[in-house]
Structures are given as C-alpha cells and as structure tokens.
Amino acid sequence: MIIKPKFKGFICTTAHPDGCAASVNEQIDYVKKQPHVDGPKHVLVIGASTGYGLASRIVSTFNCGAATIGVFFEKPPGGNKTATAGWYNSAAFEENAIDAGYYAKSINGDAFSTDIKNRVIDLIKKDWGSVDLVVYSLASPRRTHPVSGETLVSSIKPIGESFTSKNIDFHKELVSDITVAPATDDEVRQAVGVMGGEDWEMWVQALQDGNVLAKEATVISYSYIGPEVTHPIYRDGTIGKAKESLESSAQKINGLLHKDGGRAFISVNKAVVTQASTAIPGMSLYMSLLFKVMKEKGLHEHCIEQIYRLFHTQLYGTTPTLDAKDRIRLDDWEMKPEVQQTVKKLWEQTSTENLTAISAVDEYRNDFFRLFGFGFAGVDYEKDIPSLKKIPSINE
Ligand code: NAD
C-alpha cells in the first residue's frame, strides 16, 4: 500500500507506519541525550499512544529506564484502511523498548470502562506487584459512563454567550472569523463528565482497592490555561469547566494517597499540536503565532521536551514548584509576559495577507502532518509498504 495523507480540516484518516516510527525514534533519541533522571521504575500511562501520554511513556523508559504499561484507544489496520497513528506509534514504542531490553505492554480499549481498569490491575498484579507512577493523559470526545451507561459528549463551546474569534484554515493559509454558539447547561455537564476528574478518581480508587499502588506513588494529569484570547472558548468554556473539575480531583486524590506518602499533581502544560488541540477553534492561529515567537526567543518545546522537563525539574530528585492553586506550571515559558505581549500584538494584526510572514503557520501544518507520520526526512513515502503492523504485546 502506498500511504498518502487523506485529510479534511483537522482530521487525517490515514497514518504512515514508517513515519510514526520515525516520530517515536526522534523522541527516543532526544530523551536518551538528556541527563538521566532517577525516576519511576513501574509506570502506567493512561492515554499512552499520542501527544503528552506517549511522551510520558518515552521519557519513563528511555530516560528513566522504567517498565511501562500503556492504555489507549486506537484502531488497528484492517482491509484497505491504515491503523490510527497511535497504533503505529505504540508498535514502534514497544519494538524499541523490547529491543533495548525494557518491559512494555499495552492494552487497547476504553479506559473509561470498568473492564479495562480491571485488566490493567490484573496485569500489574501478575507482572509487577505495584506501580509507582500513574500518568492520566486521556483526551476524548466522548465517554460511556461505567455506572449509568449514558454516553456523554464533550463539546468545545463557550458558556453564556457566543464567541467569535479569528481562526485559520492552516491548509489554505486563510484567516477568517469563526463564531461558536454557547453551550447549554447539559452540554457543560457532559463535557465535565468526559474530560473532568471523575474517571481519574475512579482509576486511582480502583488501583488503590486492587492494592497495586506502590507506597509513595505519584499520580499526575495534565491541564491547560492559555492566553486571554482563547479564554472564552477554552478556560472559561466547557473544557475549562472540565479542567477545573480535573484540578479539584487532584486535591481529592492527594487525600486518598496521603496515608501512604503518595502525591497527586496537575501539570499545566504548554500548547502543542496534538489530535486533541487541533479541534479547538482559534487555537491553530494562536499556536502558529506562539511557535514563531517562542522559536525566536529560543523557548519553543514539543511534548517530549515538556515532559522531560517535567520529570527532570519537577517530579524527581527535586521539590516541585507549585502555583497558588498547587499546580506545576510547565506553561511558564509560554505565559512569559514578553511572549504573550508579542503574540497578542501579532494576533491583532493577523490577516490572510500577512499570515505566512508573521506566524509559523508552516511549522503548525508540519506538526499536524507529523502527528500522522507524514513529512519525516528519510521516510520513503512513495514506497509500497504493508499497512498491517502488530503491536508486540497485543493480539489483534
Ligand atoms: P492526544 O489526543 O494526543 O492523546 C489522547 C490519548 O488518549 C491517546 O492515547 C488516545 O488513544 C487516548 N484515548 C482517548 N480516548 C480514550 C479512551 N476512551 N480509552 C483509552 N484511551 C483513550 O491528546 P493530548 O493533547 O496529548 O492530551 C492529553 C492531555 O494533555 C489532556 O488532558 C489535555 O487536555 C492535556 N493538555 C494538552 C495540551 C495541548 O496543547 N495538546 C496542552 C496542555 C494540556
């Protein structure tokens, strides 16, 4: 099969196995070159196949030397369809980990379900006994509630009034306005049900009830705040309410872990191009401007640099620096006043005519295609290759 990107807007329905492997290899090479972090030894990553979760898995193994179990929800290849990128990423991750002598197993299924939680706990009991770091990095548009059976949908909407923002079509490099109608109360409830903290709490409770959390275990999830221009759609909108819920769950989980010396953290991370973030109106323009400014100032990071910095400067061998709401702030460079002021000024000036000159829209677009394994030097995209690819630990 010769695999080309098939995309519409922020969705790409094909993925390239060799390109995804190149992406994983780049991230592995980066963390191997960084100073060793004396970190966790048994790591569970929930949402491990792409974005921040994949980076967490890579840092754990290829810098800290940890065994990992990864949970994700990805489509295997079949018929004339490629697998999803997260499937190929996970295949490449496991192959590399096994070659280097590390334990790596994956479970593909719905992390919101009780069944997947039980399968993970059984695997930890069988293979490890306990886990000392749990990374919760899910981003999902829906969740079937394990008790009520209701399927909740997470919409990305403002609350109270409509939101109109500049937006870009990053394929055609066009700037236009986008208006999003406000969420109903029920849409807010559903977004919180999907992306809020309830499932994270359920995971930690289940791991604790199953007796598989090590003493002094660390549990972490990721949040985002961002600039004022995106507040109506993000931080003050439906997803912001969900993030408030996630952040308050960290306090509750801290209470659960406290007696065994465990700790729960929220890390507020930088805006990066992932499958989750490309869906947020206005974010593609904001990131195109942000990347330009951060690159010029030598501050730009992708998921892998962020997560290495998290492990190296916050989680291990040091006391984390927390903000007034007890959160780690890996978005500190993004939120520097000099970065934000420049981005704001550029945002106000942006038009279709000057977009390529004042932003890094090309970098944004490259990052988008790279999510699906396209655009890597050294990969022959004209080559006929099998789309079938097994993840070593999964029988699908
Ligand atoms: P992503 O889309 O790259 O990854 C999502 C992961 O969740 C994938 O591994 C996917 O397989 C998994 N997943 C989704 N639904 C699942 C389900 N039902 N069962 C099992 N696995 C499932 O997302 P990301 O951008 O890396 O986001 C991860 C976290 O980081 C989110 O909490 C997000 O809000 C946060 N964050 C993201 C950014 C950003 O700019 N992307 C910034 C700060 C914080």
XYZ file of C-alpha atoms and ligand atoms in Angstrom:
440
model
C 0.000 0.000 0.000
C 1.285 3.499 -0.842
C 0.071 5.679 2.010
C -0.695 9.349 1.472
C -2.332 11.775 3.893
C -6.118 11.932 3.448
C -7.249 14.936 5.412
C -10.152 17.269 5.903
C -9.731 20.196 8.283
C -8.120 18.883 11.440
C -8.877 15.233 10.729
C -6.472 12.921 8.898
C -7.875 9.475 8.208
C -4.621 7.799 7.206
C -1.367 7.294 9.072
C 2.051 6.148 7.920
C 3.681 3.341 9.933
C 7.266 4.253 8.974
C 6.614 7.951 9.628
C 5.085 7.218 13.034
C 8.133 5.074 13.815
C 10.375 7.986 12.765
C 8.454 10.266 15.129
C 8.855 7.842 18.036
C 12.559 7.362 17.215
C 13.162 11.135 17.223
C 11.597 11.410 20.659
C 13.587 8.432 21.967
C 16.826 9.933 20.622
C 16.044 13.244 22.334
C 15.471 11.765 25.794
C 18.472 9.438 25.548
C 20.694 12.505 25.058
C 19.388 14.269 28.186
C 20.885 13.731 31.654
C 19.460 10.617 33.321
C 16.575 11.209 35.728
C 16.479 8.841 38.676
C 12.752 8.426 38.221
C 9.991 5.828 38.418
C 10.540 2.132 37.711
C 6.988 0.896 37.000
C 4.809 3.330 35.082
C 1.201 3.147 33.967
C 0.273 5.650 31.247
C -3.445 6.054 30.506
C -3.667 7.708 27.069
C -0.212 6.459 26.063
C -0.303 6.395 22.268
C -0.026 10.034 21.173
C 0.750 13.544 22.449
C 1.654 14.091 26.076
C 0.917 10.495 27.131
C 3.255 8.989 24.519
C 5.961 11.470 25.535
C 5.464 10.442 29.184
C 5.907 6.799 28.234
C 9.037 7.542 26.198
C 10.689 9.617 28.958
C 9.830 6.927 31.540
C 11.510 4.145 29.575
C 14.251 5.737 27.543
C 15.469 8.201 30.114
C 14.481 6.697 33.481
C 14.739 3.036 32.422
C 11.178 2.200 33.553
C 8.898 -0.652 32.619
C 5.600 0.658 31.215
C 2.027 -0.403 30.670
C 0.253 1.828 28.152
C -3.512 2.118 27.762
C -5.073 3.715 24.690
C -7.997 3.504 22.292
C -6.694 3.091 18.752
C -7.829 1.393 15.566
C -5.680 -1.446 14.253
C -5.135 -1.651 10.486
C -7.711 -3.600 8.526
C -8.935 -4.083 4.958
C -7.760 -1.134 2.909
C -7.526 1.133 5.939
C -4.381 2.105 7.763
C -4.266 1.959 11.538
C -4.579 5.171 13.509
C -1.326 6.978 14.264
C -1.439 5.980 17.931
C -1.461 2.318 16.926
C 1.686 2.693 14.810
C 3.332 4.875 17.485
C 2.686 2.208 20.087
C 4.005 -0.557 17.813
C 7.205 1.454 17.310
C 7.482 2.260 21.002
C 7.134 -1.384 22.053
C 9.548 -2.640 19.382
C 12.187 -0.145 20.520
C 11.590 -0.854 24.203
C 11.794 -4.631 23.760
C 14.949 -4.320 21.615
C 16.538 -2.265 24.375
C 15.556 -4.860 26.999
C 12.678 -2.988 28.668
C 9.296 -4.358 29.693
C 6.487 -2.741 27.639
C 2.913 -3.963 27.359
C -0.152 -2.210 26.019
C -3.901 -2.538 26.425
C -6.097 -1.191 23.633
C -9.631 -0.399 24.792
C -11.913 2.066 26.510
C -10.093 3.398 29.580
C -13.399 4.755 30.911
C -14.737 1.218 31.303
C -14.511 -0.946 34.412
C -13.319 -3.866 32.284
C -10.156 -2.084 31.098
C -9.396 -0.889 34.641
C -9.674 -4.496 35.864
C -7.478 -5.798 33.050
C -4.783 -3.250 33.895
C -4.908 -4.089 37.601
C -4.662 -7.840 36.861
C -1.648 -7.213 34.612
C 0.113 -5.083 37.234
C -0.530 -7.776 39.871
C 0.745 -10.529 37.599
C 3.832 -8.785 36.219
C 4.898 -6.104 38.711
C 3.033 -6.161 42.006
C 2.691 -2.392 42.076
C 3.053 0.787 40.063
C 4.950 3.878 41.208
C 3.874 6.466 38.614
C 0.434 6.788 37.033
C 0.086 9.312 34.203
C -3.510 10.125 33.258
C -3.384 11.738 29.809
C -6.708 10.999 28.168
C -8.280 13.336 25.646
C -11.540 12.055 24.271
C -14.634 13.480 22.601
C -16.938 11.031 24.439
C -17.267 8.736 27.411
C -19.745 5.998 28.186
C -20.290 6.244 31.913
C -19.460 2.902 33.539
C -22.307 3.134 36.073
C -25.174 4.981 34.341
C -24.368 3.695 30.839
C -25.000 7.207 29.446
C -22.771 8.229 26.560
C -21.554 11.748 27.301
C -20.199 14.002 24.571
C -17.580 16.674 25.143
C -18.255 19.733 23.011
C -15.877 22.669 22.861
C -18.082 25.712 23.409
C -18.164 28.999 25.270
C -20.507 29.425 28.222
C -23.095 32.204 28.478
C -22.607 33.932 25.139
C -21.380 33.232 21.624
C -17.686 33.513 20.940
C -16.287 34.993 17.754
C -12.606 34.622 17.104
C -10.055 34.859 14.364
C -9.335 31.423 13.021
C -7.198 29.951 10.276
C -7.535 27.303 7.653
C -3.933 26.171 8.018
C -4.032 24.117 4.834
C -5.068 27.075 2.651
C -3.473 29.754 4.870
C -6.687 31.743 5.087
C -7.737 33.873 8.053
C -11.440 34.287 8.795
C -13.786 34.692 11.742
C -15.426 31.751 13.436
C -18.442 32.020 15.736
C -19.352 29.313 18.219
C -22.737 29.342 19.969
C -22.777 28.979 23.751
C -23.188 25.595 25.407
C -26.397 24.550 27.105
C -26.208 23.537 30.771
C -26.440 19.940 29.679
C -23.502 20.328 27.288
C -21.435 21.752 30.152
C -22.417 18.769 32.324
C -21.458 16.327 29.584
C -18.075 17.981 28.854
C -17.239 17.805 32.558
C -18.391 14.172 32.564
C -15.941 13.321 29.762
C -12.874 15.484 30.426
C -13.361 16.264 34.138
C -11.808 14.401 37.018
C -14.386 11.698 37.784
C -12.730 8.981 35.722
C -9.265 9.915 37.019
C -10.573 9.485 40.573
C -12.162 6.156 39.580
C -8.808 4.946 38.232
C -6.914 5.852 41.388
C -9.624 4.356 43.612
C -9.567 1.131 41.571
C -5.752 0.915 41.701
C -5.837 1.513 45.439
C -8.636 -1.015 46.024
C -6.655 -3.504 43.938
C -3.614 -2.888 46.156
C -1.372 -2.104 43.223
C -0.296 1.449 44.052
C 3.218 1.484 45.490
C 3.909 3.411 48.680
C 4.850 6.983 47.771
C 3.315 6.576 44.316
C 2.993 9.644 42.108
C -0.156 10.293 40.104
C -0.328 13.094 37.546
C -2.677 14.561 34.969
C -2.288 17.413 32.503
C -4.183 20.667 32.178
C -4.085 23.848 30.111
C -4.869 27.506 30.751
C -3.668 29.562 27.757
C -3.965 33.212 26.785
C -6.874 35.615 27.208
C -7.818 35.476 23.515
C -8.773 31.818 23.898
C -10.327 32.049 27.372
C -13.965 32.334 26.188
C -13.640 29.110 24.149
C -11.206 27.278 26.396
C -10.599 28.178 30.023
C -13.980 29.906 30.571
C -15.810 27.452 28.312
C -16.943 23.838 28.579
C -13.430 22.388 28.548
C -12.307 24.912 31.162
C -15.076 23.666 33.462
C -13.823 20.121 32.864
C -10.259 21.207 33.673
C -11.466 22.856 36.904
C -13.034 19.516 37.801
C -9.797 17.652 36.938
C -7.777 20.089 39.033
C -10.063 19.688 42.043
C -9.814 15.900 41.661
C -6.064 16.260 42.235
C -6.848 17.555 45.725
C -9.191 14.616 46.401
C -6.658 12.098 45.075
C -3.975 13.660 47.256
C -6.263 12.900 50.188
C -6.535 9.247 49.063
C -2.766 8.828 48.640
C -1.627 10.809 51.623
C -1.529 7.983 54.183
C 0.983 6.027 52.059
C 3.114 9.059 51.263
C 1.769 9.300 47.711
C 1.223 12.535 45.821
C -1.083 13.734 43.050
C -0.209 16.538 40.686
C -1.688 18.621 37.942
C 0.825 19.888 35.447
C -0.360 22.801 33.334
C 1.415 22.152 30.053
C 2.226 24.275 27.024
C 0.064 24.398 23.896
C 1.323 21.831 21.385
C -0.131 20.359 18.218
C -1.880 17.101 19.074
C -5.014 15.441 17.804
C -6.862 16.907 20.797
C -5.693 20.521 20.444
C -6.279 20.849 16.691
C -10.027 20.576 17.354
C -10.215 23.832 19.373
C -11.434 26.888 17.369
C -8.856 29.700 17.283
C -6.063 27.519 18.695
C -4.399 26.905 15.326
C -3.860 30.644 14.842
C -2.749 31.166 18.427
C -0.236 28.310 18.161
C 1.057 29.471 14.778
C 1.869 32.852 16.334
C 3.097 31.375 19.615
C 5.514 28.980 17.911
C 7.023 31.809 15.883
C 7.596 33.932 18.983
C 8.832 31.063 21.168
C 11.211 29.862 18.448
C 12.646 33.335 18.029
C 13.248 33.520 21.780
C 14.729 30.002 21.916
C 11.871 28.799 24.151
C 9.910 26.507 21.832
C 9.123 22.971 23.023
C 7.144 19.971 21.802
C 5.564 17.276 24.010
C 8.824 15.430 24.522
C 10.830 18.440 25.726
C 7.971 19.433 28.040
C 7.664 16.020 29.648
C 11.405 15.568 30.034
C 11.483 18.990 31.764
C 8.576 17.851 33.978
C 10.429 14.741 35.138
C 13.823 16.431 35.383
C 12.956 19.733 37.056
C 9.728 18.953 38.922
C 8.860 15.355 39.686
C 12.102 13.564 40.567
C 15.088 14.476 42.700
C 13.648 17.890 43.488
C 10.683 19.556 45.144
C 8.128 20.708 42.590
C 7.361 24.408 42.317
C 3.608 24.880 42.583
C 1.426 27.898 41.813
C -1.201 29.348 44.172
C -3.573 26.559 43.103
C -0.986 23.811 43.740
C -0.287 23.193 40.055
C 3.035 22.607 38.312
C 3.403 25.251 35.585
C 5.192 23.826 32.561
C 3.459 26.562 30.588
C 5.763 29.069 32.310
C 7.685 29.848 29.110
C 4.501 30.097 27.017
C 2.990 32.503 29.549
C 6.045 34.756 29.914
C 4.758 38.352 29.602
C 7.171 39.147 26.764
C 5.939 36.103 24.797
C 2.267 36.826 25.419
C 2.531 40.549 24.649
C 4.174 39.837 21.298
C 1.642 37.126 20.433
C -1.232 39.484 21.341
C 0.133 42.240 19.121
C 0.567 39.804 16.215
C -2.905 38.346 16.806
C -4.475 41.790 16.360
C -2.552 42.373 13.106
C -3.100 38.934 11.538
C -4.788 38.766 8.151
C -4.684 36.330 5.237
C -2.221 38.676 3.519
C 0.387 38.661 6.291
C -0.237 35.226 7.884
C 2.831 33.481 6.464
C 5.084 36.447 7.241
C 4.111 36.960 10.872
C 3.305 33.424 12.018
C 4.788 29.939 11.922
C 1.747 28.520 10.125
C 4.057 26.290 8.070
C 5.505 24.828 11.276
C 1.988 24.309 12.648
C 0.978 22.484 9.451
C 4.137 20.349 9.511
C 3.424 19.418 13.130
C -0.129 18.467 12.125
C 1.052 16.128 9.359
C 3.803 14.714 11.554
C 1.118 13.601 14.046
C 0.084 11.084 11.394
C 3.593 10.128 10.323
C 3.883 12.386 7.268
C 6.768 14.736 6.479
C 9.705 12.897 8.039
C 13.034 13.095 6.223
C 14.344 9.634 5.484
C 10.918 8.026 5.056
C 10.129 6.920 1.511
C 6.513 7.953 1.039
C 6.396 6.509 -2.494
C 7.255 3.014 -1.272
C 4.664 0.274 -1.275
C 4.552 -0.878 2.336
C 2.305 -3.141 4.385
C -0.176 -1.139 6.457
C -0.519 -4.170 8.709
C 1.587 -3.753 11.798
C 1.345 -5.642 15.049
C 1.879 -4.180 18.466
C 4.020 -6.940 20.010
C 2.006 -7.279 23.244
C -1.450 -7.075 21.627
C -3.231 -9.959 19.884
C -5.473 -8.046 17.452
P -3.940 13.257 22.346
O -5.173 13.363 21.525
O -2.625 13.329 21.658
O -3.927 11.873 23.199
C -5.067 11.321 23.743
C -4.795 9.917 24.224
O -5.991 9.431 24.869
C -4.469 8.903 23.125
O -3.501 7.992 23.598
C -5.799 8.164 22.916
O -5.680 6.839 22.418
C -6.287 8.145 24.354
N -7.729 7.922 24.480
C -8.757 8.711 24.069
N -9.932 8.154 24.431
C -9.651 7.018 25.085
C -10.425 6.011 25.717
N -11.751 6.059 25.746
N -9.778 4.962 26.283
C -8.430 4.875 26.242
N -7.631 5.801 25.704
C -8.254 6.854 25.121
O -4.093 14.356 23.477
P -3.076 15.349 24.249
O -3.180 16.681 23.606
O -1.757 14.707 24.455
O -3.857 15.491 25.634
C -3.537 14.746 26.787
C -3.796 15.616 27.998
O -2.927 16.760 27.949
C -5.239 16.175 28.045
O -5.667 16.219 29.382
C -5.056 17.590 27.518
O -6.062 18.487 27.954
C -3.704 17.931 28.135
N -3.027 19.093 27.517
C -2.895 19.196 26.165
C -2.299 20.327 25.624
C -2.161 20.501 24.132
O -1.851 21.619 23.686
N -2.341 19.466 23.350
C -1.803 21.343 26.469
C -1.897 21.178 27.848
C -2.538 20.048 28.370
